[in-house]
XYZ file of C-alpha atoms in Angstrom:
114
model
C -25.899 29.439 136.035
C -24.276 25.987 136.257
C -24.733 25.579 132.478
C -22.745 28.843 132.067
C -19.856 27.834 134.095
C -20.000 24.353 131.868
C -20.309 26.719 128.491
C -17.080 28.783 129.911
C -15.027 25.805 130.805
C -15.737 23.807 127.461
C -15.003 27.537 125.788
C -11.758 27.838 127.762
C -10.868 24.363 127.207
C -11.152 24.279 123.442
C -9.086 27.531 123.479
C -6.369 26.197 125.392
C -6.096 23.535 122.993
C -6.176 25.423 119.765
C -3.049 27.702 121.169
C -0.895 24.681 122.357
C -1.805 22.578 119.301
C -1.739 25.330 116.606
C 2.029 26.013 118.076
C 3.652 22.727 117.930
C 7.081 24.486 118.707
C 5.302 25.577 122.211
C 6.204 22.272 123.592
C 9.719 22.487 122.289
C 10.316 26.243 123.729
C 8.942 24.915 127.282
C 11.331 21.864 126.820
C 14.208 24.027 126.215
C 13.531 26.021 129.143
C 13.161 23.191 131.398
C 16.268 21.491 129.910
C 19.874 22.658 130.884
C 23.487 21.504 129.851
C 24.366 21.826 133.551
C 23.881 18.620 135.738
C 21.349 18.490 138.290
C 23.962 18.852 141.181
C 25.064 22.451 139.731
C 21.671 23.670 139.161
C 20.415 22.635 142.628
C 23.532 24.407 144.010
C 21.795 27.405 146.340
C 23.411 30.596 144.856
C 25.429 32.749 147.621
C 24.551 36.256 148.117
C 27.975 37.941 146.796
C 26.788 41.267 145.089
C 26.663 41.879 141.255
C 29.087 40.408 138.995
C 29.796 42.731 135.972
C 31.486 41.423 132.790
C 31.763 41.748 129.259
C 29.343 39.557 127.291
C 30.659 36.846 124.813
C 28.639 36.733 121.535
C 31.058 34.072 119.656
C 32.669 37.337 117.765
C 35.897 37.794 119.809
C 38.575 35.463 121.448
C 36.824 32.942 123.602
C 40.069 32.387 125.268
C 40.138 36.077 126.571
C 36.593 35.835 127.472
C 37.252 32.776 129.433
C 40.235 34.043 131.279
C 38.481 37.369 132.147
C 35.174 35.249 132.737
C 37.289 33.367 135.666
C 39.005 36.295 137.028
C 35.759 38.163 137.591
C 33.817 35.157 139.267
C 37.117 34.122 141.398
C 37.279 37.943 142.861
C 33.643 37.636 144.568
C 33.214 36.307 147.680
C 31.856 33.101 146.477
C 32.929 30.382 148.964
C 35.988 28.423 147.601
C 34.389 24.921 147.885
C 31.230 26.277 145.588
C 33.305 27.912 143.135
C 33.364 25.459 140.493
C 29.412 25.034 140.747
C 29.051 28.546 140.500
C 31.549 29.250 137.702
C 29.514 26.813 135.423
C 25.890 28.196 136.949
C 26.855 31.555 136.062
C 28.364 31.242 132.919
C 25.221 31.786 130.752
C 25.069 35.005 132.140
C 28.361 35.918 130.174
C 27.223 35.023 126.967
C 24.818 36.451 124.574
C 23.663 35.773 120.941
C 25.120 32.927 119.132
C 27.187 32.094 121.612
C 24.168 31.513 124.320
C 22.449 29.699 121.293
C 25.613 27.388 121.259
C 25.401 26.752 124.728
C 21.547 26.151 124.989
C 21.955 23.469 122.343
C 24.560 21.392 124.310
C 22.979 18.081 125.441
C 20.949 18.002 128.670
C 23.330 17.380 131.741
C 26.380 17.198 129.725
C 28.150 19.764 131.980
C 29.081 18.588 135.523
């Protein structure tokens, strides 16, 4: 029984090694998920319960100034406490992006937005 367990452990370890080494972009992907342009102060802000927010998602093809104006108006109309509003506007911003605009945001340097 111990021999079988050892063989299984060795097999699964080798399979995991093959999977992660045959996909070097996996490390980059995992790092990209963990890193964010937002500072830890913003990401660690506890999101209050305020219901759902609905707004058009910006893909980089329309007027960015109009999108920001609309986004700001929608977020400010929630019941998010005033002292948390700036942090929450930063934290929720990615939910208003898609496509090329979201890729742009995700490629900003880590912790560059505070």
